[in-house]
XYZ file of C-alpha atoms in Angstrom:
729
model
C 0.000 0.000 0.000
C 1.300 3.417 -0.814
C 1.663 6.666 1.046
C 0.434 5.685 4.502
C -0.470 8.879 6.334
C -0.282 11.069 3.244
C -3.559 10.336 1.513
C -6.863 8.592 2.051
C -9.219 6.995 -0.473
C -12.719 6.435 0.953
C -15.698 4.598 -0.528
C -19.306 5.227 0.326
C -21.128 1.901 0.431
C -24.712 3.082 0.887
C -25.097 4.941 -2.441
C -23.654 4.897 -5.956
C -22.000 8.249 -5.295
C -18.282 7.958 -4.568
C -15.752 10.667 -3.691
C -12.014 10.287 -3.822
C -10.380 11.981 -0.876
C -6.660 12.520 -1.020
C -4.687 14.180 1.718
C -1.962 15.908 -0.280
C 0.360 17.107 2.435
C 3.689 16.726 0.631
C 5.588 19.496 -1.062
C 6.393 18.329 -4.572
C 3.132 16.441 -5.027
C 1.578 17.075 -8.453
C -1.212 19.659 -8.506
C -3.274 17.705 -11.042
C -2.675 13.952 -10.836
C -4.175 11.791 -13.543
C -7.058 9.570 -12.435
C -5.038 6.484 -13.429
C -2.353 7.540 -10.947
C -4.775 7.567 -8.065
C -2.874 4.855 -6.223
C 0.514 6.574 -6.497
C 1.912 9.822 -5.174
C 3.505 12.230 -7.630
C 6.707 14.160 -6.963
C 7.496 17.097 -9.228
C 11.131 17.914 -10.066
C 11.410 21.704 -10.436
C 15.204 22.121 -10.586
C 17.992 20.937 -12.894
C 20.361 20.946 -9.931
C 21.972 17.874 -8.395
C 21.559 18.547 -4.690
C 20.385 15.810 -2.349
C 17.157 15.825 -0.388
C 17.443 17.578 2.957
C 15.575 14.840 4.821
C 14.221 11.895 2.775
C 12.109 10.821 5.762
C 10.110 14.025 6.229
C 7.672 13.422 3.370
C 8.931 16.456 1.438
C 11.102 16.620 -1.679
C 13.225 19.624 -0.747
C 16.946 20.341 -0.989
C 18.836 22.886 1.059
C 18.095 25.339 -1.757
C 14.356 24.767 -1.341
C 13.998 22.959 -4.682
C 13.119 19.427 -5.757
C 15.897 17.837 -7.825
C 15.818 14.427 -9.495
C 18.312 13.144 -6.933
C 16.099 14.339 -4.090
C 12.955 13.007 -5.747
C 14.345 9.470 -6.079
C 15.464 9.500 -2.437
C 12.022 10.731 -1.395
C 10.275 8.057 -3.467
C 12.455 5.362 -1.918
C 11.504 6.530 1.583
C 7.749 6.592 0.960
C 5.785 3.356 1.109
C 3.849 2.456 -2.015
C 4.144 3.451 -5.676
C 5.384 6.877 -6.749
C 5.677 8.942 -9.921
C 8.319 11.552 -10.679
C 7.187 14.320 -13.016
C 9.178 17.308 -14.317
C 8.320 21.001 -14.332
C 11.707 22.733 -14.548
C 11.153 26.411 -15.461
C 12.225 27.751 -18.844
C 12.092 26.483 -22.403
C 14.345 24.080 -24.257
C 16.326 21.090 -23.059
C 17.195 20.985 -19.365
C 20.457 19.248 -18.451
C 20.904 17.529 -15.121
C 24.600 16.985 -14.541
C 24.881 14.115 -12.060
C 28.262 14.288 -10.362
C 27.787 10.890 -8.735
C 25.432 7.953 -9.353
C 21.790 8.738 -8.638
C 20.210 7.006 -5.632
C 19.491 3.341 -6.269
C 15.810 2.734 -7.013
C 15.039 0.030 -4.473
C 11.641 0.617 -2.842
C 10.149 -2.856 -2.408
C 6.782 -1.437 -1.286
C 5.826 0.082 -4.635
C 7.049 0.870 -8.119
C 8.513 4.174 -9.268
C 7.774 5.801 -12.633
C 10.103 8.542 -13.879
C 8.427 10.297 -16.819
C 10.490 12.849 -18.728
C 7.618 13.529 -21.132
C 5.888 15.518 -18.382
C 8.426 18.335 -18.854
C 6.788 21.179 -20.844
C 7.657 20.928 -24.536
C 8.506 17.221 -24.448
C 6.666 14.856 -26.780
C 7.048 11.105 -27.367
C 8.137 9.683 -30.692
C 5.513 9.377 -33.427
C 7.784 8.400 -36.336
C 7.328 4.980 -37.887
C 11.132 4.628 -38.123
C 13.861 6.173 -36.008
C 12.731 8.676 -33.407
C 11.398 12.228 -33.574
C 10.888 12.362 -29.807
C 11.294 15.842 -28.393
C 13.187 15.073 -25.210
C 13.503 18.007 -22.833
C 15.248 16.321 -19.880
C 18.773 15.039 -20.441
C 20.872 13.570 -17.653
C 24.636 13.419 -17.999
C 26.148 10.826 -15.710
C 29.398 10.597 -13.807
C 32.567 9.647 -15.637
C 32.647 6.230 -13.949
C 30.142 3.896 -12.398
C 26.413 3.827 -13.149
C 23.896 6.610 -13.606
C 20.632 4.797 -12.807
C 20.593 1.607 -10.758
C 17.392 -0.395 -10.239
C 17.128 -3.107 -7.582
C 13.344 -3.395 -7.127
C 10.408 -4.472 -9.274
C 8.061 -2.917 -11.854
C 9.704 0.509 -12.116
C 9.575 2.514 -15.353
C 11.945 5.099 -16.853
C 10.727 6.950 -19.942
C 11.199 10.190 -21.828
C 14.822 10.904 -20.859
C 18.120 11.305 -22.676
C 20.621 9.586 -20.374
C 24.289 9.348 -21.264
C 27.945 9.902 -20.333
C 28.165 7.119 -17.793
C 30.164 3.928 -17.637
C 26.824 2.120 -17.138
C 23.807 4.242 -17.980
C 21.072 1.949 -16.598
C 21.965 -0.988 -14.370
C 19.227 -3.482 -13.405
C 20.531 -6.065 -10.983
C 19.569 -8.336 -8.132
C 16.888 -10.981 -7.638
C 14.179 -8.420 -6.810
C 14.612 -6.222 -9.906
C 11.906 -7.914 -11.983
C 9.487 -6.459 -14.507
C 11.053 -3.026 -14.989
C 10.336 -1.056 -18.174
C 12.900 1.139 -19.926
C 10.964 2.705 -22.812
C 10.920 5.838 -24.955
C 14.417 7.044 -24.029
C 17.685 8.025 -25.676
C 20.260 5.840 -23.906
C 23.905 6.659 -24.549
C 23.360 9.921 -26.386
C 21.975 13.352 -25.581
C 18.648 14.926 -26.519
C 20.154 16.159 -29.799
C 21.247 12.613 -30.653
C 24.882 13.577 -31.244
C 26.829 12.562 -28.109
C 29.173 9.551 -28.314
C 30.844 8.064 -25.255
C 34.621 7.866 -25.821
C 34.793 4.915 -23.394
C 34.938 1.584 -25.222
C 35.232 -2.057 -24.300
C 38.572 -2.749 -22.648
C 37.255 -5.567 -20.468
C 34.290 -6.001 -18.178
C 31.232 -3.786 -18.207
C 32.669 -0.712 -19.848
C 30.531 1.810 -21.703
C 27.141 0.061 -21.379
C 23.706 1.478 -22.144
C 21.624 -1.093 -20.248
C 23.238 -3.775 -18.066
C 21.023 -6.535 -16.631
C 22.696 -9.071 -14.358
C 22.725 -10.984 -11.083
C 19.248 -12.434 -11.126
C 16.444 -10.148 -12.338
C 13.767 -11.535 -14.654
C 11.308 -10.308 -17.280
C 12.475 -6.733 -17.724
C 11.409 -4.801 -20.826
C 13.821 -2.716 -22.911
C 11.685 -1.010 -25.568
C 8.193 -2.140 -26.518
C 5.909 -2.098 -29.576
C 4.570 1.317 -30.494
C 6.535 4.423 -31.553
C 6.261 6.113 -28.141
C 8.040 3.194 -26.440
C 10.976 2.993 -28.870
C 14.399 3.572 -27.314
C 17.429 4.822 -29.187
C 20.343 2.946 -27.584
C 23.412 4.322 -29.297
C 26.655 6.129 -28.561
C 27.496 4.139 -25.435
C 30.995 3.350 -26.630
C 30.918 -0.282 -25.508
C 27.598 -2.151 -25.407
C 24.045 -1.067 -26.104
C 22.455 -3.840 -23.990
C 24.297 -6.522 -22.059
C 22.607 -9.362 -20.166
C 24.719 -11.603 -17.937
C 24.287 -14.751 -15.841
C 22.054 -17.795 -15.904
C 19.651 -16.626 -13.231
C 19.045 -13.471 -15.281
C 16.330 -14.540 -17.692
C 13.259 -13.930 -19.859
C 13.810 -10.282 -20.751
C 12.270 -8.622 -23.826
C 14.305 -6.287 -26.051
C 11.981 -4.903 -28.721
C 11.516 -1.964 -31.104
C 14.815 -0.256 -30.348
C 17.209 1.638 -32.602
C 20.592 0.201 -31.665
C 23.776 1.858 -32.930
C 22.343 4.604 -35.153
C 21.307 8.146 -34.320
C 17.617 9.031 -33.842
C 17.248 10.401 -37.392
C 18.979 7.296 -38.864
C 21.487 9.445 -40.741
C 24.676 8.241 -39.031
C 26.027 5.702 -36.575
C 26.941 6.602 -33.009
C 30.047 4.964 -31.569
C 29.353 1.553 -30.054
C 31.460 -1.615 -30.181
C 28.661 -4.098 -29.498
C 24.924 -3.919 -29.969
C 22.982 -6.484 -27.908
C 25.065 -9.049 -26.031
C 23.642 -12.102 -24.236
C 26.192 -14.125 -22.301
C 27.153 -16.255 -19.292
C 24.291 -18.761 -19.353
C 21.467 -16.226 -19.597
C 18.389 -17.920 -21.043
C 14.869 -17.337 -22.311
C 15.415 -13.783 -23.579
C 13.602 -12.394 -26.623
C 15.300 -9.984 -29.029
C 12.655 -8.727 -31.473
C 9.403 -10.579 -32.078
C 6.933 -11.900 -34.615
C 5.266 -8.555 -35.338
C 7.200 -5.920 -37.350
C 6.486 -3.425 -34.556
C 8.730 -5.514 -32.298
C 11.790 -5.557 -34.577
C 15.024 -3.964 -33.412
C 17.043 -1.979 -35.967
C 20.660 -2.916 -35.215
C 23.533 -1.325 -37.124
C 26.699 0.714 -37.133
C 28.823 -1.616 -35.001
C 31.920 -1.604 -37.169
C 34.196 -3.246 -34.601
C 32.163 -6.224 -33.438
C 28.623 -7.597 -33.557
C 25.152 -6.193 -33.872
C 23.825 -9.102 -31.790
C 26.112 -11.510 -29.955
C 25.352 -14.771 -28.154
C 28.285 -16.016 -26.124
C 29.561 -17.874 -23.062
C 26.866 -20.575 -22.975
C 23.913 -18.240 -23.515
C 21.125 -20.711 -24.159
C 17.497 -21.015 -25.276
C 17.239 -17.383 -26.342
C 15.185 -16.125 -29.294
C 16.386 -13.639 -31.927
C 13.302 -13.053 -34.063
C 12.405 -10.687 -36.889
C 15.113 -8.043 -36.470
C 16.695 -5.793 -39.099
C 20.438 -6.303 -38.704
C 22.696 -4.040 -40.761
C 19.873 -2.646 -42.892
C 17.805 0.495 -42.970
C 14.259 0.358 -41.552
C 12.713 -0.704 -44.861
C 14.584 -3.994 -44.503
C 15.490 -3.673 -48.171
C 18.450 -1.285 -48.320
C 21.776 -0.616 -46.637
C 24.073 2.389 -46.292
C 27.770 2.892 -45.685
C 27.105 3.262 -41.943
C 24.282 0.787 -41.294
C 26.289 -2.454 -41.323
C 28.075 -4.317 -38.551
C 31.354 -6.205 -38.682
C 29.273 -9.241 -37.701
C 25.515 -9.144 -37.991
C 25.043 -11.966 -35.486
C 28.042 -13.504 -33.728
C 28.190 -16.776 -31.799
C 31.199 -17.646 -29.678
C 32.220 -19.573 -26.572
C 29.528 -22.240 -26.773
C 26.120 -20.577 -26.896
C 23.619 -23.358 -27.584
C 19.954 -24.107 -28.194
C 19.295 -20.553 -29.355
C 16.604 -19.959 -31.986
C 17.345 -17.332 -34.651
C 14.536 -16.832 -37.162
C 12.948 -14.424 -39.644
C 15.692 -11.804 -39.377
C 16.849 -9.661 -42.303
C 20.656 -9.596 -42.243
C 22.506 -7.424 -44.759
C 25.297 -4.928 -45.211
C 27.581 -6.662 -42.704
C 31.047 -8.173 -42.986
C 29.716 -11.570 -41.953
C 25.976 -11.941 -41.839
C 26.360 -14.644 -39.190
C 29.739 -15.383 -37.632
C 30.517 -18.582 -35.704
C 33.789 -18.008 -33.901
C 34.510 -21.270 -32.079
C 34.347 -24.843 -33.278
C 33.144 -26.116 -29.875
C 29.868 -24.161 -30.049
C 26.927 -26.596 -29.983
C 23.498 -26.672 -31.664
C 21.819 -23.394 -32.549
C 18.924 -23.177 -34.987
C 18.542 -20.679 -37.857
C 15.154 -20.625 -39.589
C 13.810 -18.493 -42.461
C 16.371 -15.719 -42.216
C 17.034 -13.500 -45.245
C 20.788 -13.087 -45.550
C 21.898 -10.678 -48.248
C 18.413 -10.125 -49.690
C 15.828 -7.617 -48.486
C 12.156 -7.955 -47.694
C 11.205 -6.722 -51.159
C 14.119 -8.385 -52.938
C 16.675 -5.613 -52.594
C 20.333 -6.555 -52.825
C 21.786 -6.053 -49.331
C 24.997 -8.101 -49.571
C 27.142 -9.192 -46.699
C 30.740 -9.979 -47.599
C 30.123 -13.570 -46.436
C 26.653 -14.874 -45.617
C 27.816 -17.126 -42.805
C 31.004 -18.873 -41.833
C 29.601 -22.061 -40.364
C 31.760 -23.333 -37.512
C 31.051 -25.561 -34.557
C 28.933 -28.622 -33.818
C 25.403 -29.602 -34.873
C 24.194 -26.197 -36.041
C 20.907 -26.404 -37.943
C 20.102 -24.055 -40.814
C 16.580 -24.525 -42.173
C 14.717 -22.645 -44.896
C 17.049 -19.643 -45.068
C 17.494 -17.429 -48.146
C 21.018 -16.390 -49.180
C 21.805 -13.901 -51.940
C 24.336 -11.449 -53.327
C 27.325 -12.399 -51.132
C 30.749 -13.381 -52.412
C 30.190 -16.586 -50.449
C 26.875 -17.740 -49.021
C 27.812 -20.563 -46.606
C 31.465 -21.107 -45.796
C 32.133 -24.127 -43.594
C 35.321 -23.552 -41.628
C 37.313 -25.229 -38.895
C 39.676 -22.990 -36.976
C 42.723 -25.095 -36.174
C 44.056 -22.537 -33.703
C 40.887 -22.660 -31.630
C 40.843 -26.435 -31.708
C 44.417 -26.650 -30.521
C 43.928 -24.085 -27.792
C 40.631 -25.293 -26.347
C 39.280 -28.653 -27.515
C 41.907 -30.747 -29.252
C 39.491 -33.403 -30.522
C 36.694 -31.036 -31.549
C 36.107 -30.390 -35.237
C 33.457 -28.624 -37.248
C 30.957 -31.440 -37.686
C 27.260 -32.196 -37.858
C 26.057 -28.887 -39.284
C 23.008 -29.361 -41.485
C 21.987 -26.806 -44.133
C 18.453 -27.772 -45.154
C 15.758 -26.584 -47.568
C 17.511 -23.313 -48.417
C 17.591 -20.867 -51.304
C 20.779 -19.518 -52.848
C 20.892 -16.964 -55.636
C 22.920 -14.109 -57.088
C 26.170 -15.591 -55.805
C 28.339 -12.587 -56.517
C 31.654 -12.702 -58.336
C 33.148 -15.906 -56.922
C 32.810 -19.256 -58.640
C 32.693 -21.135 -55.322
C 29.859 -23.557 -54.615
C 26.842 -22.163 -52.809
C 27.730 -24.232 -49.745
C 31.517 -24.294 -49.559
C 33.517 -26.587 -47.296
C 36.837 -25.004 -48.194
C 38.126 -21.575 -47.189
C 39.587 -20.699 -50.572
C 37.344 -22.376 -53.106
C 39.469 -25.497 -53.516
C 37.829 -28.900 -53.790
C 37.461 -30.410 -50.308
C 36.838 -33.853 -51.763
C 40.546 -34.058 -52.493
C 42.135 -35.548 -49.319
C 45.228 -33.433 -49.887
C 43.403 -30.190 -49.198
C 43.869 -28.340 -45.912
C 40.335 -28.900 -44.617
C 41.023 -31.458 -41.929
C 37.912 -32.500 -40.017
C 35.509 -30.193 -41.786
C 32.190 -32.081 -42.040
C 34.199 -35.293 -42.305
C 35.034 -34.444 -45.948
C 31.519 -35.432 -46.971
C 31.142 -35.620 -50.756
C 28.323 -33.968 -52.618
C 26.196 -36.413 -54.679
C 27.340 -37.585 -58.080
C 24.635 -37.015 -60.683
C 24.783 -40.028 -63.000
C 21.776 -39.119 -65.099
C 19.828 -35.916 -65.709
C 16.932 -35.295 -68.041
C 13.573 -33.557 -68.209
C 11.696 -34.434 -65.040
C 14.290 -36.906 -63.740
C 17.586 -37.130 -61.918
C 19.591 -40.231 -60.952
C 22.751 -40.326 -58.861
C 24.831 -41.814 -56.081
C 25.660 -40.645 -52.594
C 26.643 -42.204 -49.286
C 24.433 -45.133 -48.313
C 21.344 -44.067 -46.359
C 22.215 -40.383 -46.631
C 19.657 -37.718 -47.386
C 19.992 -35.998 -50.744
C 18.521 -32.519 -51.084
C 17.748 -31.645 -54.696
C 17.892 -28.020 -55.829
C 16.764 -26.388 -59.085
C 16.938 -22.868 -60.450
C 13.977 -20.655 -61.192
C 13.010 -17.040 -61.758
C 13.185 -14.561 -58.915
C 10.012 -13.296 -57.325
C 9.704 -9.625 -56.503
C 10.660 -10.353 -52.898
C 13.936 -11.954 -54.014
C 12.971 -15.589 -53.404
C 13.044 -18.215 -56.167
C 9.910 -19.443 -57.911
C 10.209 -23.189 -58.507
C 6.572 -23.732 -59.464
C 6.985 -23.361 -63.223
C 9.565 -24.468 -65.767
C 11.436 -21.241 -66.470
C 15.148 -21.165 -65.753
C 16.704 -18.532 -63.527
C 19.631 -17.514 -61.384
C 20.332 -19.375 -58.170
C 19.129 -22.607 -56.653
C 16.179 -23.487 -54.419
C 15.385 -26.728 -52.611
C 12.552 -28.759 -54.136
C 12.746 -32.240 -52.586
C 14.600 -34.595 -50.266
C 15.276 -38.247 -51.137
C 17.176 -40.975 -49.294
C 19.966 -42.932 -50.930
C 19.544 -46.709 -50.895
C 21.916 -49.165 -49.270
C 23.967 -49.218 -52.471
C 24.101 -45.406 -52.495
C 21.801 -44.887 -55.468
C 18.968 -42.390 -55.515
C 16.506 -41.005 -58.050
C 13.818 -38.356 -58.215
C 11.038 -37.674 -60.653
C 9.759 -34.092 -60.529
C 8.383 -31.821 -63.290
C 10.374 -28.905 -61.906
C 13.540 -30.578 -63.196
C 12.850 -28.834 -66.468
C 14.902 -28.308 -69.624
C 17.219 -25.319 -69.327
C 17.062 -25.171 -65.554
C 20.123 -25.700 -63.403
C 20.067 -28.727 -61.106
C 22.285 -29.492 -58.140
C 22.208 -31.539 -54.952
C 23.868 -31.795 -51.579
C 24.263 -34.669 -49.135
C 23.412 -34.743 -45.434
C 24.690 -37.821 -43.611
C 23.395 -39.484 -40.461
C 25.586 -37.230 -38.326
C 24.066 -34.087 -39.830
C 27.163 -33.206 -41.855
C 26.402 -31.270 -45.032
C 28.389 -31.567 -48.236
C 29.084 -28.797 -50.664
C 26.268 -27.648 -52.916
C 28.012 -27.299 -56.292
C 27.082 -24.661 -58.837
C 25.147 -27.393 -60.709
C 24.476 -28.586 -64.226
C 21.966 -27.600 -66.888
C 19.099 -29.982 -67.502
C 19.456 -31.205 -71.132
C 16.585 -31.804 -73.505
C 17.412 -35.529 -73.737
C 17.604 -38.048 -70.911
C 21.362 -38.361 -70.802
C 22.320 -41.318 -68.631
C 18.795 -41.763 -67.303
C 17.730 -45.391 -67.020
C 14.399 -46.584 -65.661
C 11.689 -44.760 -63.765
C 12.677 -42.234 -61.137
C 11.282 -42.558 -57.620
C 9.344 -39.904 -55.754
C 10.581 -37.676 -52.969
C 10.344 -38.834 -49.387
C 8.828 -36.797 -46.599
C 11.170 -33.906 -45.922
C 12.304 -33.168 -42.368
C 9.881 -30.969 -40.466
C 10.876 -27.449 -39.435
C 12.613 -27.403 -36.059
C 10.364 -26.638 -33.082
C 10.065 -23.056 -31.959
C 11.195 -22.068 -28.483
C 8.456 -20.499 -26.320
C 8.321 -16.743 -25.898
C 9.177 -15.432 -22.433
C 6.058 -14.832 -20.335
C 5.178 -11.243 -19.470
C 5.842 -9.897 -16.013
C 2.703 -9.916 -13.875
C 3.086 -7.549 -10.910
C -0.443 -8.154 -9.585
C -2.237 -11.450 -9.180
C -5.768 -10.399 -10.167
C -7.243 -13.682 -8.938
C -5.912 -13.210 -5.400
C -8.528 -11.329 -3.358
C -9.777 -10.789 0.171
C -12.913 -9.592 1.983
C -13.756 -8.501 5.516
C -17.189 -8.971 7.111
C -18.565 -9.786 10.574
C -15.185 -9.712 12.256
C -13.628 -12.205 9.841
C -11.096 -11.527 7.113
C -10.981 -14.197 4.373
C -8.795 -14.511 1.295
C -8.212 -16.679 -1.757
C -6.234 -19.854 -1.291
C -3.377 -19.338 -3.787
C -1.515 -22.449 -2.676
C 1.082 -20.549 -0.671
C 2.580 -22.063 2.466
C 1.968 -18.866 4.428
C 0.046 -15.596 4.042
C 1.093 -12.304 5.607
C -1.679 -10.011 6.846
C -1.599 -6.253 7.431
C -4.289 -3.897 8.765
C -4.401 -0.138 8.181
C -6.196 2.292 10.504
C -5.986 6.062 10.068
C -3.125 5.670 7.636
C -0.995 3.503 9.932
C -0.324 -0.076 8.761
C 0.361 -2.821 11.315
C 1.418 -6.431 10.773
C -0.948 -9.171 11.923
C 1.484 -12.031 11.395
C 1.857 -14.955 9.014
C -1.008 -17.440 8.692
C -1.343 -20.839 7.040
C -5.145 -20.715 6.929
C -7.205 -18.539 4.587
C -9.211 -16.661 7.231
C -8.521 -14.674 10.372
C -10.613 -13.093 13.125
C -9.985 -9.336 13.010
C -11.126 -6.132 14.612
C -12.152 -2.915 12.921
C -9.719 -1.387 10.448
C -9.974 0.910 7.445
C -8.482 -1.725 5.112
C -6.599 -4.989 5.056
C -3.790 -6.306 2.891
C -2.906 -9.976 2.441
C 0.389 -10.930 0.801
C 2.065 -14.130 -0.377
C 5.360 -14.931 -2.137
C 4.433 -18.116 -3.981
C 6.073 -17.047 -7.270
C 9.102 -15.357 -5.758
C 7.588 -11.864 -5.699
C 4.932 -10.220 -3.583
C 1.276 -10.778 -4.552
C -1.148 -8.482 -2.738
C -4.889 -8.472 -2.137
C -6.380 -5.296 -0.628
C -9.900 -5.007 0.723
C -11.943 -2.564 2.815
C -12.410 -3.198 6.487
C -15.393 -2.502 8.723
C -13.599 0.518 10.139
C -14.083 2.582 6.962
C -16.164 5.659 7.908
C -19.678 5.723 6.524
C -21.360 8.665 4.791
C -18.113 9.803 3.244
C -19.846 12.011 0.700
C -23.289 13.059 -0.408
C -24.959 15.085 -3.151
C -27.841 17.420 -2.363
C -29.120 19.621 -5.170
C -25.971 20.962 -6.825
C -23.711 20.606 -3.780
C -21.271 17.771 -3.192
C -20.051 17.539 0.384
C -17.738 15.122 2.127
C -16.335 14.208 5.515
C -13.407 16.289 6.740
C -10.614 13.818 7.568
C -8.026 16.518 8.149
C -6.409 16.497 4.730
C -4.750 19.625 3.377
C -6.434 19.116 0.009
C -9.119 16.874 -1.507
C -9.074 15.782 -5.165
C -12.519 15.368 -6.708
C -13.506 13.356 -9.797
C -16.847 13.127 -11.614
C -17.909 10.219 -13.801
C -20.451 10.586 -16.641
C -21.219 7.657 -18.959
C -18.156 5.807 -17.738
C -15.760 8.713 -18.421
C -14.061 10.165 -15.351
C -12.891 13.789 -15.293
C -10.869 15.657 -12.705
C -12.576 18.575 -10.885
C -9.454 19.891 -9.192
C -8.035 19.974 -5.700
C -10.037 21.698 -2.926
C -9.121 22.729 0.626
C -12.810 22.904 1.677
C -15.253 20.016 2.161
C -17.951 20.971 -0.338
C -18.207 21.910 -4.005
C -20.891 23.130 -6.398
C -21.265 20.471 -9.085
C -23.292 19.562 -12.160
C -25.230 16.275 -12.434
C -23.040 13.183 -12.851
C -23.327 9.432 -12.490
C -20.924 9.409 -9.558
C -18.352 11.549 -7.752
């Protein structure tokens, strides 16, 4: 419960007329709170200074200069029980700069959430642009040279509408209790003009970080669908977002601009974009809806998105990585050195439906001991509408058991380069080679200037099927199929016994850059059409009308261990059945798409099904399955603890209200209900006069509801008011 002793909300039970009575006794409390904020107290920052609060326990946001600074407001909010909101009303026009000489007070009030809303400053407006950000931010906070600027260690807080920058760590969310926080609608790492760049880069550890989440918090939100909730996280020098540790899980990073300036006309210095590492799991970067996509670019030293150090079971879905917001074009500054990088054994991550272009490597696998990750339906080098957005190399495929399924590659010098870094193998895992990586049901077209195969097992275009080549261990030197007969509608060949053979044909490009294999026209590139299994003697055949005269046909092999052979450039289908003998068989059932990982659940700060009631001297509450319930009673604004109880009822005396709490899910769940001590006849309407009980408050806030719409009638120091007819007050 919030603000004990500072306000009182009373209900009249005998009529449909209700008055909201709020004792606003605190300096710095907003003059006109929104109805939705009725359960929180508002503190108004009226100074761009950095002085501390004179006495955070006196219920007043006031420095020695008689002002309310952001530093003082946070300290005041921490000291008050219940939720709070910090608004801004700093005099004067233009951007107001708060120069924080030291880290701001840690936000750690476990009794209620804090909202800091920079859009309440006069002249500030949230973003409305479909791409980038046109937010008019009027509060910018420059942090100390070292350490953090904001630190959050409690649940369900929100920071929005600020430009926050010039700190070693701009926003730090850490600790087991820091769940469900929202960081939305901000510029993080740059100033309100969108030009500042932190000169501090990554030299080890958490250096130059926009948002750092670590040491146990869950289900925090960094950006959210909708233009007003889009963050620009750029100019931090080191990392935009970094999430560490296995107990730190299920966060959502959505709809952010990462690495570029708000107007999308330049990059702002940042080594890394989004980095998940050290066993963190269940995080979502992007989402299925285009409104959830992150735009990640400009990281010319390292990766736009990196998964490392055993990060596992994370989702990277639907992002634009290295491109402009149309997902169909790139610029000189939009690309990353690596679009997505995997290193130091991240595994079981699911990477799907991303557009990856304009990067050095679209996807970069650094270490050959990295285990299974799954890539599904990504567009690598080709835009959403078919635009050429080449990476230098589509992916260098390195590690163990990676699965690539249904991806589209185009326009790169090399599409899939299977590598095996001998230095890494010698240094870390002597017996580990690049093995078991399956490239299934893909499309490859516009292969650039090189004559290498579409899937290439060799680093320099040499034939890996020659045992003398320097490709030791790479996919066990698996041979691509030998095509012994090709003709209209048929292909015969040999491969390893029992191996799968994926057959590819060329076709015309659709407008979106994918290959149409439905007709008979030839075209550039190759697309999967069918999978067959070689017999015990290694022979296979396929009859399919798409193997048409003039088209190019090729095939690759996938063995029982998941190793993939090269996919050669292919051969033209002749008009006669050269080498074709007998009737070709039909395709077998192709492998199903890999299963999708579940999305992280949303944070739920309130258990709506947990309730309580008080009647006849008995307080009862919902049985939520908890081992113990904690009961509190409030009388005249003073809350007292009635102990922990294993039952679901308790004999009680009179009180204004009761609160029952449990911790079944690891965070507080509260039910609040009126008690028999609530005064009766709180308010009444007679003629055109509304009157109410005087409970000693300095000011009473009155609301009128007509046809379900509530409007605010102002704050009043008296106990009556002339009013017009309404459904309720």
